[in-house]
Coordinates of C-alpha atoms and ligand atoms in Angstrom, one line a residue:
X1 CA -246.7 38.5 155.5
X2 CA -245.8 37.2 159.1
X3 CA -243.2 34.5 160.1
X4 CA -244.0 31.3 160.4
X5 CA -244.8 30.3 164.5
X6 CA -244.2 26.7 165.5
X7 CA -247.5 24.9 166.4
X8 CA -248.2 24.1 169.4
X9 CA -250.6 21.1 170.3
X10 CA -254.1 21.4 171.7
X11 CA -256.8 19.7 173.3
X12 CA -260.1 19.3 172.6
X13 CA -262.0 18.3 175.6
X14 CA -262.6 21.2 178.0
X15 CA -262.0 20.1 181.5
X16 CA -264.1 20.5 184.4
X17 CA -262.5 21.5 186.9
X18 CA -258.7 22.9 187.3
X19 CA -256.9 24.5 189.9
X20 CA -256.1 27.7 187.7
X21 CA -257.2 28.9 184.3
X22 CA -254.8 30.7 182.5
X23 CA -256.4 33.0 179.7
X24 CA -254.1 33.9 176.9
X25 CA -251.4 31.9 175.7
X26 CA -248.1 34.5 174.8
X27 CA -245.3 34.1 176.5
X28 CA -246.3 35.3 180.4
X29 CA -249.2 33.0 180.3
X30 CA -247.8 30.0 178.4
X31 CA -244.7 30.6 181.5
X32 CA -247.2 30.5 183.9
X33 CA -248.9 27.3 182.8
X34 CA -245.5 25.7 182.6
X35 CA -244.1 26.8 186.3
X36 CA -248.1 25.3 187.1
X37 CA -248.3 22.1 185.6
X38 CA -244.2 21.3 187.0
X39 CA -245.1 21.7 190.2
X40 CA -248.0 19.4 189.8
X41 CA -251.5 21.7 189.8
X42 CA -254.2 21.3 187.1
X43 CA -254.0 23.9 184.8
X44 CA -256.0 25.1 181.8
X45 CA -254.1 27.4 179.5
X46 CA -257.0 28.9 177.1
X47 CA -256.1 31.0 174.0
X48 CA -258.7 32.4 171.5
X49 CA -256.3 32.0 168.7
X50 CA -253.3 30.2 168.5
X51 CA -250.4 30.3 170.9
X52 CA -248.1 33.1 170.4
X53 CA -250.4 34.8 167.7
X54 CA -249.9 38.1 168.9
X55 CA -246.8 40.3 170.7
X56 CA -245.5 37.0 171.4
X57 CA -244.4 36.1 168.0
X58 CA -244.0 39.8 166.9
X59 CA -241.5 41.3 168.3
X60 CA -237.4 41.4 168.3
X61 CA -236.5 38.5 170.9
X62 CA -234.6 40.6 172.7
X63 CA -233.7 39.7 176.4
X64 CA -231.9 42.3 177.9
X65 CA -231.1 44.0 180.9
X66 CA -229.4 47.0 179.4
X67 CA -231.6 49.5 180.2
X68 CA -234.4 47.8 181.7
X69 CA -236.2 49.8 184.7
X70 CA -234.7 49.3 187.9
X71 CA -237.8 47.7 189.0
X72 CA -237.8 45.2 186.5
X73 CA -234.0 44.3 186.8
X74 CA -234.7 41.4 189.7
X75 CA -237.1 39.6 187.4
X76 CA -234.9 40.0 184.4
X77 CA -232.0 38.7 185.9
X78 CA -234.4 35.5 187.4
X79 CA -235.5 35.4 183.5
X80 CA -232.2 35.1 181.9
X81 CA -231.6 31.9 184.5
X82 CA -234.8 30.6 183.0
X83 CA -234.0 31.1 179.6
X84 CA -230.7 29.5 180.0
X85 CA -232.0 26.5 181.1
X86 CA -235.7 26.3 179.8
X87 CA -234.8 24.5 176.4
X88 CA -232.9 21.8 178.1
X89 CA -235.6 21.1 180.6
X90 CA -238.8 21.7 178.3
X91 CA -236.9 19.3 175.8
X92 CA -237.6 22.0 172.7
X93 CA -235.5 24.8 171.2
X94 CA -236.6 27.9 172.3
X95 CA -234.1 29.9 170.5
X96 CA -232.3 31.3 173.5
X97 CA -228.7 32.4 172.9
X98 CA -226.5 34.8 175.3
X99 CA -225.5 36.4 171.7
X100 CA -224.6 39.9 173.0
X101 CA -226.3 43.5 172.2
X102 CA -225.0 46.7 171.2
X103 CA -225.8 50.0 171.2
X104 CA -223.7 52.4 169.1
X105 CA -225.0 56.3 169.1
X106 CA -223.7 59.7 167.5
X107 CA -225.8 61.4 170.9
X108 CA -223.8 62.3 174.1
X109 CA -227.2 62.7 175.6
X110 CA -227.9 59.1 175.3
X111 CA -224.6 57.7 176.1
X112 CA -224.6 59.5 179.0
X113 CA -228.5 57.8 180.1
X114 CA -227.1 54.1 178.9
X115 CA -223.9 55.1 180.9
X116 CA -225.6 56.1 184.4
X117 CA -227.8 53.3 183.8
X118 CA -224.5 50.6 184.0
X119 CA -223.4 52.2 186.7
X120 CA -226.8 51.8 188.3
X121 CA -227.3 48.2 187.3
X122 CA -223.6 47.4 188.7
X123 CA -225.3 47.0 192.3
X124 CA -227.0 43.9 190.8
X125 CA -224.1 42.4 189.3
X126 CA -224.8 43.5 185.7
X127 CA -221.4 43.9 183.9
X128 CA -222.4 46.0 180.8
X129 CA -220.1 48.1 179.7
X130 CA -219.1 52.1 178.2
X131 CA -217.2 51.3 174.3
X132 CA -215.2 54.2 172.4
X133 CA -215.6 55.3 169.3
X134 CA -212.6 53.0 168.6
X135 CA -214.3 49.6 170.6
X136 CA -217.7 50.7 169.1
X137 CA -215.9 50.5 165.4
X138 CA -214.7 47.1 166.5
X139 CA -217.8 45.2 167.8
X140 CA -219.4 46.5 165.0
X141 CA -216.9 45.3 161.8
X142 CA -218.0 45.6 158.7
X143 CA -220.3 48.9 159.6
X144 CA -220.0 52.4 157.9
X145 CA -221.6 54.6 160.3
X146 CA -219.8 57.0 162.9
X147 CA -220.0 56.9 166.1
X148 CA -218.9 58.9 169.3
X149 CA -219.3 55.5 171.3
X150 CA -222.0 52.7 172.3
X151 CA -222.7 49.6 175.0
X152 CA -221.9 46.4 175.0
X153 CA -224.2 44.0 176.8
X154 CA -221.9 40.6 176.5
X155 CA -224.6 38.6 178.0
X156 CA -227.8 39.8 177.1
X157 CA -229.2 37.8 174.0
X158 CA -232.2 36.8 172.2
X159 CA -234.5 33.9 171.8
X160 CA -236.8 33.1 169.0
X161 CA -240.1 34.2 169.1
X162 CA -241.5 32.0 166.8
X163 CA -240.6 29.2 169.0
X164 CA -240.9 30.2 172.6
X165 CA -244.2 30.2 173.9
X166 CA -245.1 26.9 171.6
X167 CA -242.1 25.2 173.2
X168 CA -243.5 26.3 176.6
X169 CA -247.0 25.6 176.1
X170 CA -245.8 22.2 174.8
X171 CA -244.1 21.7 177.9
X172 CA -246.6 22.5 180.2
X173 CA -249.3 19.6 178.2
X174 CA -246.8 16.9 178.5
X175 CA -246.8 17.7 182.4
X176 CA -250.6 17.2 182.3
X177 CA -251.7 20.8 181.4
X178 CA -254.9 21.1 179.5
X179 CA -254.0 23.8 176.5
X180 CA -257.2 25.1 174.2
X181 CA -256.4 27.4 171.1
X182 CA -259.3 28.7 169.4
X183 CA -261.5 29.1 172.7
X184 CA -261.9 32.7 174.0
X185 CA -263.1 33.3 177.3
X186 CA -265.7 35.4 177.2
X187 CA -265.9 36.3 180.8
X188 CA -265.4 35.6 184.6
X189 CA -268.1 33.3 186.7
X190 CA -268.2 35.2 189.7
X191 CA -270.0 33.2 192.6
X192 CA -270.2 35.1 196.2
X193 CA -268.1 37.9 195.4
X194 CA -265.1 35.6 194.2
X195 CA -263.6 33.7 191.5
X196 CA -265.7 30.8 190.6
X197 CA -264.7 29.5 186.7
X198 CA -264.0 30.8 183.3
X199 CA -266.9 31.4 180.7
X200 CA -265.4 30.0 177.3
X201 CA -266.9 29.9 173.9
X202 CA -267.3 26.3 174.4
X203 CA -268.5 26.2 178.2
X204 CA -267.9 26.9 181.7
X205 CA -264.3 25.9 183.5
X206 CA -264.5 25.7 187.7
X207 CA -261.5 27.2 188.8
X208 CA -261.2 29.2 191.9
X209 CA -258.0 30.7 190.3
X210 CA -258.0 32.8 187.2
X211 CA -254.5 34.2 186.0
X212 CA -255.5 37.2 182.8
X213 CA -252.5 36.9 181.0
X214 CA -254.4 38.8 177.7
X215 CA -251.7 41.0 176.3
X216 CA -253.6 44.1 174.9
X217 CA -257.3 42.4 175.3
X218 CA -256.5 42.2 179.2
X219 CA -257.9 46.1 180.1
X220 CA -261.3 45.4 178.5
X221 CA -261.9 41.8 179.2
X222 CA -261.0 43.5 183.0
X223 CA -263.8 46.3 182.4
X224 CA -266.5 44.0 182.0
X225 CA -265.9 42.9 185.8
X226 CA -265.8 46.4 186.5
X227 CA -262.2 46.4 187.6
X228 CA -260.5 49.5 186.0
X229 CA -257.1 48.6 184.2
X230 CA -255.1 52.1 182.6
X231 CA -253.5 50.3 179.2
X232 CA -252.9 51.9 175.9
X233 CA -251.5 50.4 172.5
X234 CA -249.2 51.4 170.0
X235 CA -248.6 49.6 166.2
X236 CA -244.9 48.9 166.0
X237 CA -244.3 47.5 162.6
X238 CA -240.9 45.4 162.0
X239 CA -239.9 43.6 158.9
X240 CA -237.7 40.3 158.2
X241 CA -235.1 40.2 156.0
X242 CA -234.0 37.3 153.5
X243 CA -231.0 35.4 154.9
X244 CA -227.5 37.2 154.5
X245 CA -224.1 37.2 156.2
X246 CA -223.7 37.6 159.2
X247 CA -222.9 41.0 160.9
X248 CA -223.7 40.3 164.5
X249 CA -224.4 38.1 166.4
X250 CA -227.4 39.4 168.5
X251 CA -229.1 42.5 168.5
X252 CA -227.5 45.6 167.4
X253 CA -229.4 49.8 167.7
X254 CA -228.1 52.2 165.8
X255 CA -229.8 55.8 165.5
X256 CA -231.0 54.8 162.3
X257 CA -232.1 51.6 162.9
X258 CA -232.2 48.2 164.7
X259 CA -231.2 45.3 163.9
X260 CA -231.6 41.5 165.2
X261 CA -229.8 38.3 164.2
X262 CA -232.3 35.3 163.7
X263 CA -231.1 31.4 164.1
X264 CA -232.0 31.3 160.3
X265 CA -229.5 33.8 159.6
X266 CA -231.7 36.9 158.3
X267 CA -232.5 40.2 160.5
X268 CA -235.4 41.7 162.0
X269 CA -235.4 45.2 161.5
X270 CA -237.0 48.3 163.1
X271 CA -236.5 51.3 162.1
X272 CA -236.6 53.9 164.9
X273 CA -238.8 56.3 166.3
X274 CA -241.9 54.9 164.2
X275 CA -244.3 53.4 167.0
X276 CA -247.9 54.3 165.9
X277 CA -250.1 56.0 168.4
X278 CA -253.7 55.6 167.6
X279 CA -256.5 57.4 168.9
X280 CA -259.2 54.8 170.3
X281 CA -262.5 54.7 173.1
X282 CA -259.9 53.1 175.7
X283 CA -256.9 55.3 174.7
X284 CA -259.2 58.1 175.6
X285 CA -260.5 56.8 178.5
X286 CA -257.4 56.5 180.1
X287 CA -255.5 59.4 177.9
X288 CA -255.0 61.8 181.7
X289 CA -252.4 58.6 183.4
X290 CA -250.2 57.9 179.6
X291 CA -250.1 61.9 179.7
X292 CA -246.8 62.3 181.8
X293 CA -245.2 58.9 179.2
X294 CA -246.7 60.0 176.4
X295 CA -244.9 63.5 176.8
X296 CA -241.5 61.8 177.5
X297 CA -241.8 59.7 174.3
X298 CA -243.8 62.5 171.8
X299 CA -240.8 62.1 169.3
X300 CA -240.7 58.4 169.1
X301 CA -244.1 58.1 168.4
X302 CA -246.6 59.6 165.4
X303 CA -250.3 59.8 166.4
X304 CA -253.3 59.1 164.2
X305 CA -256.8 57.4 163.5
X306 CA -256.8 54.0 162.5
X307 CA -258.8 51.0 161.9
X308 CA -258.3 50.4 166.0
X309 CA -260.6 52.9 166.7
X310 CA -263.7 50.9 165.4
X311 CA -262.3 47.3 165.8
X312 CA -259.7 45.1 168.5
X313 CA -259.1 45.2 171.5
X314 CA -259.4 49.0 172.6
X315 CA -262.4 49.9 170.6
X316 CA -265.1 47.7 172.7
X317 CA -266.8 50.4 175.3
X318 CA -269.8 48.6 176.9
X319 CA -270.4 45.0 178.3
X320 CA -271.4 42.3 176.3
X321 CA -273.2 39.1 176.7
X322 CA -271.3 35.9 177.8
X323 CA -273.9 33.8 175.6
X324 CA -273.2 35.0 172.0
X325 CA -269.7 35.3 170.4
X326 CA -267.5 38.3 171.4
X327 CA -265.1 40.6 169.7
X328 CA -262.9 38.1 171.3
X329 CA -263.7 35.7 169.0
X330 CA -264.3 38.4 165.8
X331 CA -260.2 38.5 166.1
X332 CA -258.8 35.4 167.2
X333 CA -255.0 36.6 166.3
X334 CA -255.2 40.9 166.3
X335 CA -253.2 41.7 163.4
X336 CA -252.6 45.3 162.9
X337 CA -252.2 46.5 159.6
X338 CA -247.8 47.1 159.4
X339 CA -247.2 50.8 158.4
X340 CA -246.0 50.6 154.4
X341 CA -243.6 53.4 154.7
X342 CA -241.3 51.5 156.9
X343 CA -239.6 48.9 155.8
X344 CA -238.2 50.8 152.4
X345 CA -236.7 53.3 154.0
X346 CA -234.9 51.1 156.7
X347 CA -233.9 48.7 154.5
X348 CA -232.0 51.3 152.5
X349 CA -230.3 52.4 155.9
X350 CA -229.1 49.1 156.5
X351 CA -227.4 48.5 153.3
X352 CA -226.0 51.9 153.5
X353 CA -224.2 51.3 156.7
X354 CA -223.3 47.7 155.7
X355 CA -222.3 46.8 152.3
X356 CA -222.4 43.4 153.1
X357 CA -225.8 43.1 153.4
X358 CA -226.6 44.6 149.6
X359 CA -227.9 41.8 148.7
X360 CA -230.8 41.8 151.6
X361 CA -234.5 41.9 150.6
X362 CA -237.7 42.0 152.6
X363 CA -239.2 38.6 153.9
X364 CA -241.7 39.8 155.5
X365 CA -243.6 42.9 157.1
X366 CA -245.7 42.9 160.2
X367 CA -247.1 45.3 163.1
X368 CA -248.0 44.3 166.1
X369 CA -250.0 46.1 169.3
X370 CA -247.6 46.9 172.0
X371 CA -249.7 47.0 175.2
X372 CA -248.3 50.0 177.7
X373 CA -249.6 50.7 181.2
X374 CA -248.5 54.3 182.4
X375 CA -245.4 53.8 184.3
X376 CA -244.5 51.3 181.6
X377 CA -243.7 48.7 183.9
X378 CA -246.3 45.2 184.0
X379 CA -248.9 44.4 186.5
X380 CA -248.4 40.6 188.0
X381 CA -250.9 40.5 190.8
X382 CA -253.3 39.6 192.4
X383 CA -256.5 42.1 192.2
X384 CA -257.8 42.7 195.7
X385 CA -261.4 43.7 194.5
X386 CA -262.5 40.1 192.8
X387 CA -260.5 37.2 195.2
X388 CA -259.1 34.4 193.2
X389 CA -258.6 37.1 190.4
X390 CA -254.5 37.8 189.3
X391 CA -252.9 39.9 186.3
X392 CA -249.9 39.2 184.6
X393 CA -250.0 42.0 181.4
X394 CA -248.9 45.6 180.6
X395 CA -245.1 44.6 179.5
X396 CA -244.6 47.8 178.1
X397 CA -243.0 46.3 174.7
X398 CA -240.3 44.1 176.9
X399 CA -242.3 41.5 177.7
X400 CA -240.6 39.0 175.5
X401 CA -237.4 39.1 177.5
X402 CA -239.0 39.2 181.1
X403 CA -241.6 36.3 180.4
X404 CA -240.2 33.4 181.8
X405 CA -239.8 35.2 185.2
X406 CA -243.2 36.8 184.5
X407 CA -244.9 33.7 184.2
X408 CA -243.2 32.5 187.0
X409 CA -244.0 35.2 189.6
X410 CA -247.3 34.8 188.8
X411 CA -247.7 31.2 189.2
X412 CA -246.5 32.1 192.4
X413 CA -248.8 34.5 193.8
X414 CA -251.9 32.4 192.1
X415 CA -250.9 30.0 194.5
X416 CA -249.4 31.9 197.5
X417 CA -245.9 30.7 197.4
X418 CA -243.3 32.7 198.5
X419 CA -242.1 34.8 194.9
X420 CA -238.9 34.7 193.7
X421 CA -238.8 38.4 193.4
X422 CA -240.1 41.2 195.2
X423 CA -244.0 41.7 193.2
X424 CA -244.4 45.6 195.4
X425 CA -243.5 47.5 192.1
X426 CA -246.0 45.1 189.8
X427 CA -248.7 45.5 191.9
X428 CA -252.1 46.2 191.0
X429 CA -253.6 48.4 193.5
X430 CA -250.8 51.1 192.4
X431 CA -253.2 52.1 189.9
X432 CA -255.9 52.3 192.4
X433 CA -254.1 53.5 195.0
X434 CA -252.7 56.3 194.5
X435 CA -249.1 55.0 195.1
X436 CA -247.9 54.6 191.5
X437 CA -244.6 56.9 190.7
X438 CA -244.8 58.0 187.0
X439 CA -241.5 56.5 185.0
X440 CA -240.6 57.2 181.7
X441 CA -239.0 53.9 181.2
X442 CA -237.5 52.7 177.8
X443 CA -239.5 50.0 175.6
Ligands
FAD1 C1 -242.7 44.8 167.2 C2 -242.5 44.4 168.6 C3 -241.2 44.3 169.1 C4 -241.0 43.9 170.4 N1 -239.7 43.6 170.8 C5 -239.5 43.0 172.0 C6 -238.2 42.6 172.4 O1 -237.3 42.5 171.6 N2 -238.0 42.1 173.7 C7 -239.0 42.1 174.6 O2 -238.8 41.7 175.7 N3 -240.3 42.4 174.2 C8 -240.5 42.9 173.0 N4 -241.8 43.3 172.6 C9 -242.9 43.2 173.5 C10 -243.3 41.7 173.8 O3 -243.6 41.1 172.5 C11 -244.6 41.7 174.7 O4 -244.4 42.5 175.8 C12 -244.9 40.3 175.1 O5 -244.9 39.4 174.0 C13 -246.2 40.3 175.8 O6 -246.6 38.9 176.1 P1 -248.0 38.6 176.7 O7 -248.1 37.1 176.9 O8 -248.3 39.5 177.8 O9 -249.1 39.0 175.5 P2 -249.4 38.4 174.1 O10 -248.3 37.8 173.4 O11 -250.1 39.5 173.3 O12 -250.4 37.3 174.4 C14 -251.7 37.5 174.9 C15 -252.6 36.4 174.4 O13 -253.9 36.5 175.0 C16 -254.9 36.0 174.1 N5 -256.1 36.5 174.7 C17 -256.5 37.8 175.0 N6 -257.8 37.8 175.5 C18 -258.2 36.5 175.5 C19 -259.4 35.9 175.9 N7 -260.4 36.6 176.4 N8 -259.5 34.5 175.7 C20 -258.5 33.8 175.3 N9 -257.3 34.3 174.9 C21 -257.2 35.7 175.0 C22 -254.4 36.7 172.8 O14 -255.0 36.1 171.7 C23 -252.9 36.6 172.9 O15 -252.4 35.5 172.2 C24 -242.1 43.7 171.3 C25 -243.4 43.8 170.8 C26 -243.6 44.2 169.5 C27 -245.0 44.3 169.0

């Protein structure tokens, strides 16, 4: 079982001509179409499911800088300005709250990492701070573990993902954007060398501006065009609790789990290390650049076979035809099957560190596909090769957070105003370029 999303409203009449056409409507390209649409260009935002369907709706909610990559820490800092102020001006809750997050740990090793990595972020004005055992014990009340200390985050938060991208997709219609749900774009019309329209399901689109904002589909819909995009998945399954008291107020990560406060007062809970690796066509294709991150995270992750090997997004290896329905349209929302043997196991965890929360049971289990690229950073760019042609995907499993900002940015290069951040490190051509500097990162 999955949580409920908020709807979002559609059109039914496919427009002619835009100025961009966004494809894929999470939470970078509903961001996009809303920072579009308020400054006044014709957009069409096209999803082959609903909005938010996949990662969008899956994940934590977390938005965080605690730590982030450096070279994300500009658009995350631009994103929490967003957030602040995006339910006000899009007239809809999205969930956003500066609730706090807290990391508590038994592992000098990782307090040391989260420790250099305030003092890193200090030079942007981040103000997270090193807790004792003793402060750790206190920001945590009601907890039974042990712990040699933690991080406090005071103004990092969480929104709802549930309610995000519909909110924003909302937003952008009633500033005149076109938004289609259960049309897939099956492909590029490419006139002259450049960008000329989007090939839907239900017709062609001109637009001389495409923005691919396709989550984990983004690498193969890329392929077809021949333009080469390194991304790999993993299935991180997550369950919701029933409601209970209230034990923080954001987002808590213990070793043994992690936990996440919802506005309707139950949890999301992962337990750790138990992302799912699986072995498919594109995960092979591109297995030599996740090498170097895959050796960096071997003992957070289990590998196997799975169903994603034959079907979604990473399984497709040759073109296909824009004229006949796609695997695009085969899985309008990819739902990956959520690994059984988690949520037992973490559940118990919880209620063993807090006996407040005996009375907890499971609401709901789900997976979803985490799209990586290999320096775990996102590409939001334009690509050089195909003109009119721009990425915004690859979030590495913090896309949630970074989205507003994401969307954003991108906007802004689609049109060639000047960005709000510096795009170098989410560049495309790093991957074709030689330039790209291999980073662990943290997801
Ligand atoms: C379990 C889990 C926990 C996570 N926790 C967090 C967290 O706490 N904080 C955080 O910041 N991030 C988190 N993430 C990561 C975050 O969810 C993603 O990075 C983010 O949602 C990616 O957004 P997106 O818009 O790029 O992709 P998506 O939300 O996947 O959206 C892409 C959309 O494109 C559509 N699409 C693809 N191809 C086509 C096509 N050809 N035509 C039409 N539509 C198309 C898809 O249907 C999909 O709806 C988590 C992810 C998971 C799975």
């Amino acid at each position: 079982m999955f949580s409920q999303i908020n709807p979002a409203a559609s059109d039914t009449v496919l427009p002619d001509r835009v100025d961009v056409a966004i494809i894929g409507g999470g939470i970078a390209g509903t961001a996009a179409a809303y920072s579009l649409a308020k400054q006044g260009h014709r957009v069409v935002l096209i999803e082959k499911g609903r909005i938010a369907g996949e990662q969008s709706s899956r994940n934590w909610g977390w938005c965080r800088t605690q730590n982030r990559d450096e070279r994300e820490l500009p658009l995350q800092l631009l994103s929490m300005q967003l957030w602040e102020r995006l339910s006000a001006e899009a007239g809809a809750e999205l969930g956003f709250r500066r609730s706090g997050l807290i990391y508590a740990t038994r592992s000098e090793t990782e307090l040391a990492s989260w420790s250099a990595w305030i003092d890193m972020a200090r030079q942007y004005q981040v103000r997270n701070t090193v807790l004792s055992p003793a402060e750790t014990r206190a920001l945590t009340p009601g907890n039974e573990q042990d712990w040699i200390g933690g991080i406090h985050a005071p103004t990092d938060g969480r929104a709802e993902p549930a309610m995000a991208a519909p909110a924003l997709a909302d937003a952008a219609r009633a500033l005149g954007a076109v938004v289609l749900q259960n049309c897939a774009v099956r492909g590029l019309d490419i006139r002259g060398g450049q960008v000329a329209g989007v090939i839907t399901e239900r017709g062609r689109i001109a637009a001389d501006r495409v923005l691919c904002a396709g989550g984990a589909w983004a690498s193969m819909f890329c392929r077809r065009h021949g333009i080469d995009l390194p991304q790999a998945g993993i299935r991180s399954t997550v369950f919701a609790t029933t409601p209970g008291p209230e034990v923080t107020p954001g987002g808590l990560v213990t070793p043994d789990f992690t936990i996440s406060r919802r506005l309707d007062g139950s949890y999301i809970v992962a337990a750790q290390n138990r992302g799912q690796m699986e072995v498919t066509p594109q995960g092979i294709r591109y297995a030599r650049q996740f090498w170097p991150t895959f050796k960096t995270r071997r003992k957070s992750l289990t590998v196997g076979v799975g169903r994603s090997a034959v079907s979604g997004p990473e399984a497709m290896t040759g073109a296909w035809s824009f004229d006949k329905p796609t695997a695009m349209e085969r899985h309008r929302i990819y739902a990956p099957a959520p690994n059984p043997a988690v949520a037992g196991p973490a559940l118990a965890k919880l209620k063993a560190a807090y006996p407040a929360l005996s009375g907890l049971g499971v609401g709901g289990v789900w997976a979803g596909w985490i799209d990586l690229t290999p320096d775990s950073i996102p590409v939001i760019s334009a690509v050089e090769q195909l003109p009119g042609f721009f990425l915004a995907t690859g979030f590495s499993g913090h896309g949630f957070g970074i989205g507003p900002g994401a969307g954003q940015l991108a906007a802004e290069l689609v049109i060639g105003r000047a960005p709000s951040v510096d795009p170098t490190p989410f560049r495309y051509s790093r991957f074709t370029d030689g330039s790209r500097i291999n980073a662990p990162g943290m997801m």
